[in-house]
Coordinates of C-alpha atoms in Angstrom, one line a residue:
M931 CA -3.7 16.7 -39.4
R932 CA -5.5 19.5 -37.6
Q933 CA -5.3 22.8 -39.0
N934 CA -5.9 26.2 -36.7
I935 CA -4.9 24.4 -33.4
K936 CA -5.9 27.2 -30.6
V937 CA -3.0 26.9 -27.9
I938 CA -2.0 28.6 -24.7
I939 CA 1.3 28.6 -22.9
A940 CA 1.6 28.0 -19.4
E941 CA 5.0 28.3 -18.3
D942 CA 6.9 30.3 -15.4
S943 CA 10.3 30.6 -17.1
N944 CA 9.6 33.9 -19.4
L945 CA 12.6 32.7 -21.6
I946 CA 11.1 29.1 -22.0
R947 CA 7.7 30.7 -22.6
T948 CA 8.8 33.3 -25.1
G949 CA 10.9 30.8 -27.1
I950 CA 8.2 28.6 -27.4
M951 CA 5.9 31.1 -28.7
K952 CA 8.6 32.5 -31.2
F953 CA 9.2 29.1 -32.3
L954 CA 5.6 28.2 -33.1
K955 CA 5.1 31.2 -35.5
R956 CA 7.0 29.0 -38.0
F957 CA 4.0 26.7 -37.9
P958 CA 0.7 28.1 -39.3
E959 CA -1.3 25.4 -37.8
F960 CA -0.6 26.9 -34.2
E961 CA -2.4 29.8 -33.0
V962 CA -1.2 30.8 -29.7
L963 CA -4.1 33.0 -28.0
G964 CA -2.8 33.2 -24.7
D965 CA 0.2 32.8 -22.4
C966 CA 0.9 32.9 -18.6
D967 CA 3.3 32.0 -16.0
D968 CA 0.9 30.4 -13.1
G969 CA -1.8 27.6 -12.7
E970 CA -4.5 29.9 -11.5
E971 CA -4.4 31.9 -15.0
A972 CA -3.9 29.2 -16.9
V973 CA -7.3 27.9 -15.6
A974 CA -8.9 31.4 -16.1
L975 CA -7.2 31.4 -19.8
S976 CA -8.8 28.1 -20.6
L977 CA -12.3 28.8 -19.4
K978 CA -12.0 32.2 -21.3
I979 CA -10.4 31.1 -24.7
K980 CA -11.3 27.3 -24.5
P981 CA -7.8 26.4 -26.5
D982 CA -7.6 22.8 -28.1
L983 CA -4.4 22.6 -26.5
A984 CA -2.7 23.8 -23.3
V985 CA 1.0 23.4 -23.1
M986 CA 1.7 22.9 -19.2
D987 CA 4.6 23.4 -17.3
I988 CA 4.5 21.8 -13.7
K989 CA 6.5 23.8 -11.4
M990 CA 4.5 27.3 -11.2
Q991 CA 3.4 29.6 -8.5
R992 CA 0.0 30.0 -6.6
M993 CA -1.2 26.6 -8.4
D994 CA 1.0 24.2 -9.9
G995 CA 0.3 22.6 -13.6
I996 CA -0.5 19.4 -12.1
D997 CA -3.5 21.0 -10.3
A998 CA -4.2 23.3 -12.9
T999 CA -4.6 20.5 -15.2
R1000 CA -7.0 18.6 -12.8
V1001 CA -9.1 21.6 -12.8
I1002 CA -9.2 22.2 -16.5
K1003 CA -9.7 18.5 -17.3
R1004 CA -12.9 18.7 -14.9
L1005 CA -14.5 21.8 -16.1
L1006 CA -13.5 21.8 -20.0
P1007 CA -12.5 17.8 -20.6
E1008 CA -12.4 18.4 -24.5
V1009 CA -9.1 20.7 -23.9
R1010 CA -6.1 18.7 -24.7
V1011 CA -3.2 19.1 -22.1
L1012 CA 0.5 18.3 -22.9
M1013 CA 2.5 18.4 -19.8
L1014 CA 6.3 19.5 -19.5
T1015 CA 8.5 18.6 -16.6
S1016 CA 11.9 19.0 -15.8
F1017 CA 11.9 15.5 -14.3
S1018 CA 12.8 16.4 -10.8
D1019 CA 11.1 13.7 -8.9
D1020 CA 8.9 10.6 -9.0
D1021 CA 5.9 12.5 -7.2
E1022 CA 6.1 15.2 -9.9
V1023 CA 6.2 12.6 -12.8
F1024 CA 3.6 10.4 -11.5
G1025 CA 1.3 12.8 -10.2
A1026 CA 1.0 14.0 -13.5
F1027 CA -0.7 11.2 -14.7
G1028 CA -3.4 11.5 -12.3
A1029 CA -4.3 15.0 -13.2
G1030 CA -5.6 13.7 -16.6
A1031 CA -2.9 15.2 -19.1
D1032 CA -2.8 13.7 -22.6
G1033 CA 0.9 13.8 -23.2
Y1034 CA 4.3 14.0 -20.9
C1035 CA 7.6 15.9 -22.2
L1036 CA 10.5 16.5 -20.6
K1037 CA 11.8 20.1 -20.9
G1038 CA 15.0 18.9 -22.5
I1039 CA 13.0 18.0 -25.9
T1040 CA 13.8 19.9 -29.1
M1041 CA 11.6 22.3 -30.4
E1042 CA 11.2 20.4 -33.5
K1043 CA 10.0 17.4 -31.2
L1044 CA 8.0 19.7 -29.2
A1045 CA 6.0 20.7 -32.1
I1046 CA 5.4 17.0 -33.1
A1047 CA 4.3 16.1 -29.8
M1048 CA 1.7 19.1 -29.8
R1049 CA 0.5 18.1 -32.9
A1050 CA 0.1 14.6 -31.8
V1051 CA -1.8 15.6 -28.7
A1052 CA -4.0 17.9 -30.6
D1053 CA -5.1 15.4 -33.0
G1054 CA -6.3 13.1 -30.4
A1055 CA -3.1 11.0 -29.7
S1056 CA -1.0 10.4 -26.4
W1057 CA 2.5 11.4 -26.2
L1058 CA 5.0 10.0 -23.9
D1059 CA 8.6 11.2 -23.7
P1060 CA 11.2 8.5 -23.8
G1061 CA 12.6 10.0 -20.3
I1062 CA 9.3 9.4 -18.8
A1063 CA 8.8 5.9 -20.1
E1064 CA 12.3 4.7 -18.9
R1065 CA 11.4 5.8 -15.4
V1066 CA 7.9 4.1 -15.7
L1067 CA 9.8 1.0 -16.7
K1068 CA 12.1 1.3 -14.0
H1069 CA 9.3 1.4 -11.3
I1070 CA 7.6 -1.4 -13.0
N1071 CA 10.5 -3.6 -13.2
A1072 CA 11.4 -2.7 -9.6
K1073 CA 11.4 -5.6 -7.0
R1074 CA 10.6 -4.9 -3.3
P1075 CA 11.8 -8.0 -1.3
D1076 CA 8.5 -8.1 0.8
R1077 CA 5.7 -7.0 -1.8
G1078 CA 7.4 -7.9 -5.3
M1079 CA 6.5 -5.0 -7.4
T1080 CA 7.1 -1.5 -6.4
N1081 CA 3.6 0.1 -5.6
F1082 CA 4.3 3.6 -7.0
S1083 CA 0.6 4.2 -7.9
P1084 CA -2.5 3.6 -6.0
A1085 CA -4.1 2.6 -9.4
L1086 CA -1.8 -0.7 -9.6
D1087 CA -1.7 -3.1 -6.6
D1088 CA 1.2 -4.8 -5.3
T1089 CA 0.9 -7.8 -7.6
S1090 CA -0.1 -6.3 -10.7
E1091 CA 1.6 -6.1 -13.8
L1092 CA 1.3 -4.1 -17.5
P1093 CA 0.4 -6.6 -20.2
P1094 CA 3.2 -7.7 -22.4
L1095 CA 2.0 -5.1 -25.3
E1096 CA 2.0 -2.2 -23.0
K1097 CA 5.7 -3.0 -21.6
E1098 CA 6.9 -3.4 -25.1
V1099 CA 5.2 0.0 -26.1
L1100 CA 7.2 1.7 -23.1
R1101 CA 10.3 -0.2 -24.1
L1102 CA 10.2 1.1 -27.7
L1103 CA 9.7 4.3 -26.2
V1104 CA 12.5 4.5 -24.3
D1105 CA 14.6 3.4 -27.4
G1106 CA 13.4 6.8 -28.7
M1107 CA 10.8 5.3 -31.2
D1108 CA 7.8 7.3 -32.0
V1109 CA 4.1 6.0 -32.3
R1110 CA 4.4 5.7 -36.1
S1111 CA 7.7 3.6 -35.8
I1112 CA 6.2 1.6 -33.0
S1113 CA 3.2 0.8 -35.1
E1114 CA 5.3 -0.4 -37.8
R1115 CA 7.6 -2.4 -35.8
L1116 CA 4.7 -4.3 -34.2
F1117 CA 2.5 -4.5 -37.1
L1118 CA -0.2 -2.8 -35.4
P1119 CA -2.2 0.2 -36.6
R1120 CA -1.5 3.5 -34.9
H1121 CA -4.8 3.5 -33.1
E1122 CA -4.0 0.7 -31.1
I1123 CA -0.5 2.1 -30.2
D1124 CA -2.5 5.2 -29.0
A1125 CA -5.1 3.0 -27.1
C1126 CA -2.5 1.2 -25.5
L1127 CA -0.7 4.4 -24.5
R1128 CA -3.9 5.7 -23.1
Q1129 CA -4.4 2.5 -21.0
I1130 CA -0.9 3.0 -19.4
F1131 CA -1.9 6.3 -18.5
Q1132 CA -5.1 5.3 -17.1
K1133 CA -3.1 2.4 -14.8
L1134 CA -0.8 5.0 -13.7
A1135 CA -3.3 7.7 -12.7
V1136 CA -4.0 8.2 -9.1
P1137 CA -7.8 7.5 -8.3
P1138 CA -10.0 10.8 -8.3
A1139 CA -11.1 10.3 -4.8
S1140 CA -7.5 11.0 -3.8
F1141 CA -7.4 14.6 -5.1
P1142 CA -8.8 17.6 -3.1
T1143 CA -11.8 19.3 -5.0

């Protein structure tokens, strides 16, 4: 487990932002070096501080978390980003995949789980909230009468499907299992489950050419 994880928090709700920062004081491995309430400042803080991890809200003023993450990943690809979302719509959820974030949490997550997710992402693993995994599976399994599988991402064509292992990992995430539990259930090393999640993220990502530069 990494120690001295440099963190910035980008969250437009002062209550949530303050709560996260206060909670993280319980964990000596996290060092919160900056916080902000909009995406433009998140980019500026990242360039100044070069954190190990950015915890990023999606809905923010001036620049949202998706655009901020995209810029940070382009300029500082080594910075790990854990996205927070209120899960308001599919464009928000699946747009986050295309921004290059390394983990995705719902705002209803407990503080304890958030700390676990932060550690995992900072350590180089991927993290996918069960609620988001459930939404992904629903889209993958949805059938359109004229085209077959719902085409919710340009990275997946109308006839493509995730391989059985990737679908099984998503299913187990929906059931609330973490990466360690999934690796034990499937008798696979954790790094293979992490690799599986990264493949899922890449397949759900919108091609970079479709984003403004």
